[in-house]
Structures are given as C-alpha cells and as structure tokens.
Coordinates of C-alpha atoms in Angstrom, one line a residue:
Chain A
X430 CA 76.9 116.9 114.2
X431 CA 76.5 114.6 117.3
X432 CA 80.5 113.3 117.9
X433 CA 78.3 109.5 118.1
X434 CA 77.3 110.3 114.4
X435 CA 80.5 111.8 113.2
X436 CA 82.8 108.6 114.9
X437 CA 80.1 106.1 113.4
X438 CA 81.0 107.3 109.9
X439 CA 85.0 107.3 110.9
X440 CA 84.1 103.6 112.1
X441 CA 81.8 102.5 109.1
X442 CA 85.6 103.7 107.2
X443 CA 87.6 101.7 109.5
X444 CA 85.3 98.9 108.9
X445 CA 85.7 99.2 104.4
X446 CA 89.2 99.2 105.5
X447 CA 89.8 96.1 107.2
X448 CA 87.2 94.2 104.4
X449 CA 89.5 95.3 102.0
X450 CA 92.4 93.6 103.4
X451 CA 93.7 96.9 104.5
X452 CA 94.4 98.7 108.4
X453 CA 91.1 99.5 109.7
X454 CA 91.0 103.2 110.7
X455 CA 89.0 105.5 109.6
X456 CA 88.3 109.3 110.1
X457 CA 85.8 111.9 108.7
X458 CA 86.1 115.4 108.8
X459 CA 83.2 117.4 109.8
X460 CA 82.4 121.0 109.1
X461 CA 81.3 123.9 111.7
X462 CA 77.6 123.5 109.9
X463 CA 78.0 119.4 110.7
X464 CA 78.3 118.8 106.9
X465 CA 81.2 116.0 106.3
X466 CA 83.4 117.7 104.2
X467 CA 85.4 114.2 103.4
X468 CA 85.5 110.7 104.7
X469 CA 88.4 108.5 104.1
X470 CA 90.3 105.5 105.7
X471 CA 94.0 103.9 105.7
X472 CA 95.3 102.8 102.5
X473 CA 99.0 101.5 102.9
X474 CA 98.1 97.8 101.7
X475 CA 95.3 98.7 99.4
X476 CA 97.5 100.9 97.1
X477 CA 100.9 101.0 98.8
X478 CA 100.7 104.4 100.1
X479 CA 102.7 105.4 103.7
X480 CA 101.0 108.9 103.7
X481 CA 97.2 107.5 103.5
X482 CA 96.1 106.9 107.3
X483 CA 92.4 107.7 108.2
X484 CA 92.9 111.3 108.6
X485 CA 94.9 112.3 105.6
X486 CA 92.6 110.3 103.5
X487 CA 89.4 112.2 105.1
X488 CA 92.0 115.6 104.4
X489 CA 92.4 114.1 100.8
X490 CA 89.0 113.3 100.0
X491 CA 87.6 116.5 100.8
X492 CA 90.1 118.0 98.5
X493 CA 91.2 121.6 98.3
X494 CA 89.6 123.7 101.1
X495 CA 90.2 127.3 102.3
X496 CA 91.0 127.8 106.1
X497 CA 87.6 129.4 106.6
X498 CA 86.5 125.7 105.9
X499 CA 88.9 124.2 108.5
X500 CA 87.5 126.8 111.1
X501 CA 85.1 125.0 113.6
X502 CA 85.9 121.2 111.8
X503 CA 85.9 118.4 114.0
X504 CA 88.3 115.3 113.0
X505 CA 86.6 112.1 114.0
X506 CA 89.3 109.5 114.0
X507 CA 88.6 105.9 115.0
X508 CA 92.6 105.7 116.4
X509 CA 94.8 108.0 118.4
X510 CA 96.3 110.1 115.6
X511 CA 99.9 109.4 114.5
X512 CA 102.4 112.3 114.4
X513 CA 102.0 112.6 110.6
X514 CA 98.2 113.2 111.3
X515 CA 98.6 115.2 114.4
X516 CA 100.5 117.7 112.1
X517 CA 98.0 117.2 109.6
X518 CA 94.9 118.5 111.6
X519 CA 97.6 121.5 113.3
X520 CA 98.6 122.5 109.7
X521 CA 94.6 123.4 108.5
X522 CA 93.6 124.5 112.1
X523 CA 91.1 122.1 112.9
X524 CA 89.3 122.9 116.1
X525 CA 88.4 119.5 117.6
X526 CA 89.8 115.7 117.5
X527 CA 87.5 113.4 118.6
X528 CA 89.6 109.7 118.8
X529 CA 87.8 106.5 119.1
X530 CA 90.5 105.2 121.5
X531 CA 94.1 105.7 122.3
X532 CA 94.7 102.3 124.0
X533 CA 96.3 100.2 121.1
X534 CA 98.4 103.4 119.8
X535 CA 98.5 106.5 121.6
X536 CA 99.7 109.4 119.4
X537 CA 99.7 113.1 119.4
X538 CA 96.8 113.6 121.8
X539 CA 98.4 116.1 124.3
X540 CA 100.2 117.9 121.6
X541 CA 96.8 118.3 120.4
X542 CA 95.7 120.2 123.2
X543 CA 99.0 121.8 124.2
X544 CA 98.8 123.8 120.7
X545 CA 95.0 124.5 121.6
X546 CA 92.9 122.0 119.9
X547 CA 90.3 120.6 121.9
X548 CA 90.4 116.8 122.3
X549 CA 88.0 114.4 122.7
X550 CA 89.3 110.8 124.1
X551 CA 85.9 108.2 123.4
X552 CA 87.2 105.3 124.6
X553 CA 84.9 103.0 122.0
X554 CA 85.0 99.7 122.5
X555 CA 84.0 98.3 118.9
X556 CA 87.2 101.0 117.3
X557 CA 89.2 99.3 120.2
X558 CA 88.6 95.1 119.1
X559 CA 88.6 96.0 115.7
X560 CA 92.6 97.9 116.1
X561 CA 93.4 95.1 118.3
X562 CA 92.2 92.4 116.5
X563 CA 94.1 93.3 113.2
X564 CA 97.5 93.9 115.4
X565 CA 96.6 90.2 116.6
X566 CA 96.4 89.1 113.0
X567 CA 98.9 90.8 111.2
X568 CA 101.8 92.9 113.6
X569 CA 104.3 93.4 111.0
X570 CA 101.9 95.3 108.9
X571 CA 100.8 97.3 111.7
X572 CA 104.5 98.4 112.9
X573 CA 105.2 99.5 109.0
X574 CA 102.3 102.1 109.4
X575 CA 103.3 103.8 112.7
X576 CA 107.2 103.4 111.7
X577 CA 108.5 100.7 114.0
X578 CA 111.5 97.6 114.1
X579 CA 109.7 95.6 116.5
X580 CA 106.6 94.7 118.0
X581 CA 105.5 97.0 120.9
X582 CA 102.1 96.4 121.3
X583 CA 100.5 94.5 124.5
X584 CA 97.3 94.4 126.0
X585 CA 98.1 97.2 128.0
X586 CA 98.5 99.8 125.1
X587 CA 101.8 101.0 123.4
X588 CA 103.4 104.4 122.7
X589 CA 105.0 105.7 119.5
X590 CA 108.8 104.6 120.6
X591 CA 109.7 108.1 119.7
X592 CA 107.1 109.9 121.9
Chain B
X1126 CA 125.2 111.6 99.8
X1127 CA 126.3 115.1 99.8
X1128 CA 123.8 117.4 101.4
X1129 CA 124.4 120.0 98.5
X1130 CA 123.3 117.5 96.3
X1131 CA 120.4 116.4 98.0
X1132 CA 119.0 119.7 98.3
X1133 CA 119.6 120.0 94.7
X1134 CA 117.4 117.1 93.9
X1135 CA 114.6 119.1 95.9
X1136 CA 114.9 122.4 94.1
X1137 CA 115.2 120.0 91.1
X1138 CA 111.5 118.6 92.3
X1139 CA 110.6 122.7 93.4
X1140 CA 111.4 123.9 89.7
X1141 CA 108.8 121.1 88.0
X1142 CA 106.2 121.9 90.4
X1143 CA 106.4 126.0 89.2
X1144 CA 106.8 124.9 85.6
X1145 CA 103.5 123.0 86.5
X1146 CA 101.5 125.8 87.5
X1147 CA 101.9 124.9 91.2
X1148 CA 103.4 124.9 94.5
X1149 CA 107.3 125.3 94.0
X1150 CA 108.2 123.2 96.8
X1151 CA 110.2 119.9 96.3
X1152 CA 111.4 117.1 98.0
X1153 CA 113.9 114.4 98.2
X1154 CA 114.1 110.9 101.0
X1155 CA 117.6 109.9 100.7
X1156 CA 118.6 106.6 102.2
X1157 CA 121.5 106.2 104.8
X1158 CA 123.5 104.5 102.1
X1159 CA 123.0 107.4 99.4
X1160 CA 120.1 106.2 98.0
X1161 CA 117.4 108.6 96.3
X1162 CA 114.4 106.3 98.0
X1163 CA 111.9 109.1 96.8
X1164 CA 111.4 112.6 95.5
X1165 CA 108.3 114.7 94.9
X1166 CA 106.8 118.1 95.1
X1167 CA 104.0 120.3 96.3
X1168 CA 101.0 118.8 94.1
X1169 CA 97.8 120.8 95.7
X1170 CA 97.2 122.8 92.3
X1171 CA 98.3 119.9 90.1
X1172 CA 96.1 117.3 91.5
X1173 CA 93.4 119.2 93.8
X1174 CA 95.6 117.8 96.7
X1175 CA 95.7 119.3 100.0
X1176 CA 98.3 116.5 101.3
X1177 CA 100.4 116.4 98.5
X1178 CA 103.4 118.9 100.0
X1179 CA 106.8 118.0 99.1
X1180 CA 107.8 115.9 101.9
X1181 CA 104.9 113.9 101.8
X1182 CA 104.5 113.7 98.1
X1183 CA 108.5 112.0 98.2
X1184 CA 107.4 109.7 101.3
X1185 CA 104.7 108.4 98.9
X1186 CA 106.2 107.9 95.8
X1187 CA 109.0 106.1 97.9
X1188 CA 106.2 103.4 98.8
X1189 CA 105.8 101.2 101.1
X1190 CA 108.9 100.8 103.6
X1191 CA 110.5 99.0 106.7
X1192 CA 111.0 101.2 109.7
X1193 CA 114.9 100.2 109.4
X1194 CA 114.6 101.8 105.6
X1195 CA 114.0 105.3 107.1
X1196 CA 116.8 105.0 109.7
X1197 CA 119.6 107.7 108.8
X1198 CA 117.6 109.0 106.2
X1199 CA 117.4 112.5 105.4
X1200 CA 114.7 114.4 104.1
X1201 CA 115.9 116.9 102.0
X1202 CA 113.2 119.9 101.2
X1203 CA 113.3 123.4 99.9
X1204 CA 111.2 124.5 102.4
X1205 CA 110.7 124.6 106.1
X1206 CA 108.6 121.6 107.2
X1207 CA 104.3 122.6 107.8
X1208 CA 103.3 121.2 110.8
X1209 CA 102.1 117.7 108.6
X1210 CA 105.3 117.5 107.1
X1211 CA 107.2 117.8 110.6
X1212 CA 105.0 115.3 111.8
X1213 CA 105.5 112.8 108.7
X1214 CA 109.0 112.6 109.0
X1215 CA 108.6 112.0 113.0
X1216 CA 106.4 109.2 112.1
X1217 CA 108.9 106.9 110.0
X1218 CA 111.8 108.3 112.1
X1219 CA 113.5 110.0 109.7
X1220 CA 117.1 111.0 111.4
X1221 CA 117.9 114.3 109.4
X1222 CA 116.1 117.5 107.5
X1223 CA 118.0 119.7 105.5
X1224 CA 115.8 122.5 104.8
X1225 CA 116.6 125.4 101.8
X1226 CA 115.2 128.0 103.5
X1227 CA 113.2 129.3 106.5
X1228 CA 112.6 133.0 105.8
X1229 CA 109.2 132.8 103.7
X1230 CA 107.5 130.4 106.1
X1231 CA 108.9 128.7 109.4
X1232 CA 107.5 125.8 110.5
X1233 CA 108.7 123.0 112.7
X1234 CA 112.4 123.5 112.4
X1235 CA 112.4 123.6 116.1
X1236 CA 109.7 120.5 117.0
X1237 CA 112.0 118.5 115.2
X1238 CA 115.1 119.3 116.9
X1239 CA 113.0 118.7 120.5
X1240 CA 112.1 115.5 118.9
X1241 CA 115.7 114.8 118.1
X1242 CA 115.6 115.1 114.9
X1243 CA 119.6 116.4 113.1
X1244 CA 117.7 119.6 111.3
X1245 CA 119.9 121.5 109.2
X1246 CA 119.3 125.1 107.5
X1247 CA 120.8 125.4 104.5
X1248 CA 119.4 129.2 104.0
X1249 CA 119.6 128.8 100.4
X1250 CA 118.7 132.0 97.7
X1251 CA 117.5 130.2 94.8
X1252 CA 115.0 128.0 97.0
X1253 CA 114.1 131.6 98.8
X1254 CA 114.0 133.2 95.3
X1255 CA 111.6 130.9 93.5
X1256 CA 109.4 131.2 97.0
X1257 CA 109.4 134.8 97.2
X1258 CA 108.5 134.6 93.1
X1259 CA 105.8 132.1 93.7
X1260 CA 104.0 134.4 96.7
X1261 CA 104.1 137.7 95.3
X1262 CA 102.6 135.5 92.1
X1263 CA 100.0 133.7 93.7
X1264 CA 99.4 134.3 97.4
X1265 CA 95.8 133.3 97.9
X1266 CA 97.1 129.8 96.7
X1267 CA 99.9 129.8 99.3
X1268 CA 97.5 130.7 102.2
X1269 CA 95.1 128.1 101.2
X1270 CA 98.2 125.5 101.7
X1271 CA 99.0 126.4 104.7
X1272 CA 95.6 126.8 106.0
X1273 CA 95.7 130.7 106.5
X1274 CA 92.8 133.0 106.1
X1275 CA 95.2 136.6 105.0
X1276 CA 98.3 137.0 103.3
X1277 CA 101.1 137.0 106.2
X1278 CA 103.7 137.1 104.1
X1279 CA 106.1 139.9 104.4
X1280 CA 109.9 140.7 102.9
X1281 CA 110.6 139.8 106.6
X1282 CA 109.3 136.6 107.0
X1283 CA 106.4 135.4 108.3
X1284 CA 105.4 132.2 110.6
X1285 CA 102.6 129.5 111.1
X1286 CA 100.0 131.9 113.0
X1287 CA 99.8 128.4 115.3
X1288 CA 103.0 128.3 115.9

C-alpha cells in the first residue's frame, strides 16, 4: 500500500477519535500484501482505558495474528509512538513505522531504528494541527496519556520527560 | 507492600489465566502506599487479544490514572517483561518491576534498568514451573504471543530473537 493511503486511514481514525470526545490518534496496521489487517484509534476517554493508544488498538483490532503476519507490516501511526507502542510494534516484529509527525510528542522513533525497524518520519501537517489543537483544548488529558505531572508541551515540540 | 506478596498476587492472576485455558502469566500494579491499583493476566486465548499480556491487562483494569498515581509503583509480574510490556510500564513511569522469573523468556529486564527503572528478579520455581508446564503444553500458542515463527524454547532458556 502507498504510505499516503495507509497514513490517510490512521488519520480518518484520529479524526473518529477526536469526534468522539476522545485523543485523536489513529494508526492502522498494514500487511506485506497492503491488506489492513486492523485499524484502531485512542480510547482512554471513550472507555477509560490507559493501554488503548492508536497503535495497540490497530494491534487489538486485528486480533490474534501469527508472526508470519507481522513479517513485512507497516504501522501507520498519525503520532510519534509512545514507549508502550514502540514496544508494541518490537514485540510482533513489525518491519516499518510510518509516523504522521513527531513534533507535538516525540517517542520511540530512534529506538525504532536502533533495533532495525525502518522508520518513516512524514511530517503531516493536518496529524500535526489536529495533535496540537486538542493539547490546546484540553492539556491535562493529554499528559494522563503519555504519563506526565505537568504540562511540557510548547510550540516547539516536547519529549517523553523520561526519554 | 511486601514484594513476596506482590508477586503472589501475580502468580495468583498466572494460575486463573491456566485454569482458563490460556496464557499463565499474571500481573499485579501496586501503589507506593500498598495499594493493589490493578491485577490481571495474559488474556490472548481468553479474549482473542494480542495486547492483553499481564502487565498490560493490570494497567487496564487499574483505569484511568494521574501520572503522580504510578509514581513508586511496582509492577509485579510472573514473567519477564515482552518488549510491550517494558515499554508500558516506561510510559506511566512505573519505578519498580519485580519479575518471577527470566529463564523461559527474557525480555527487557535490562532496557528497564537503562531506563532507570529498580528491576528486581525474583527467580521464582513455581512461576518458572507453571511456564515450563504451559510451553511444553502448548507452544505454538506461546510463539504466536511473542511474535515468533519456531519454537525457541529450550530447558536452557531462550530470548526475544530481537533482542
């Protein structure tokens, strides 16, 4: 699948997400063959669930693979994957990341590469107004999800405190 | 809390999810003050879950929680953390894992460390026992969970291929 295609689905989930109330990212995980095995976006405020970002929701959604499966699979994620997810797409051997932007949050993206995954960095500007736009509206939602006291975002981009 | 007796609670949760049919890996988040916040184990058989490992399956039944709720908590598992599970507990900051065992599978025992994370190995036999059980029983399903194509098990203890 064309990475446009494959980060317009994990942006379409992004977008449900934020209509629902909810943190808009979204991810979709695409097979070697380019069929999207599952499709899936944060759900901490919708059902009061800390392990539901994009990516483990896409993981979720496509339910119970074998590695063969995993083998090839791209991971389209609107966002910079957090730790959690990072570990996520390590754990079933995903071959490529492809994030929407890693301006508002910057996760795991060289750990990523230094265990051999390939990494795609997008830059999009419509995943990029839509993170920082919901940070704008409502912070303290935002630092629950990636695990922080304070506020630490700013127009230049934040890190994980613990990175 | 004692860390004998939060490791207890975990085989606790690792004996319900064998009795189930599934996984025999369990979980326990205990609070800085003592507090069981969640517990939970492996639920990929029960519910067709691929991110349902202990650790994550006791971050989400704890819900929805402040950063400062995860500060000196330990996570308490029967099993060395999978690369998801590593990363989950980096995401909300979790101070300490006290981990059964290591010898059937080793994951990121030593991330966590570099990530400053307390990690303790308990190197307990009746969470190896029920492990060894559980492989010799039903290998395919333990590959499929940790996203590997062969049995890599062995008597001597096996690792993460990715690692």
């Amino acid at each position: 699948m064309d990475d446009t295609k494959g980060l317009a689905i994990a942006l379409e989930e992004a977008k449900i997400s934020y209509d629902e109330g909810g943190i808009p990212i979204g991810a979709a995980l695409v097979g070697a063959d380019g069929t999207v095995l599952g499709r899936g976006h944060n759900m901490r405020t919708q059902l009061g669930n800390p392990i539901l970002h994009g990516e483990t929701s896409a993981l979720q959604n496509a339910g119970r693979l074998l590695a063969t499966s995993y083998k090839g699979a791209t991971m389209y994620t609107t966002l910079s994957p957090c730790d959690m997810c990072t570990g996520a797409c390590l754990l079933y051997g995903i071959s490529r990341v492809v994030i929407g932007e890693n301006k508002t949050f910057l996760g795991g993206d060289g750990y990523l590469k230094q265990r051999g995954v390939e990494v795609v960095v997008v830059d999009d500007e419509a995943c990029r107004g839509l993170m920082e736009k919901f940070i704008e509206e409502k912070p303290d939602v935002w630092n629950e999800d990636i695990g922080v006291e304070e506020r630490v975002y700013s127009k230049e981009g934040t890190k994980q405190p613990s990175a």
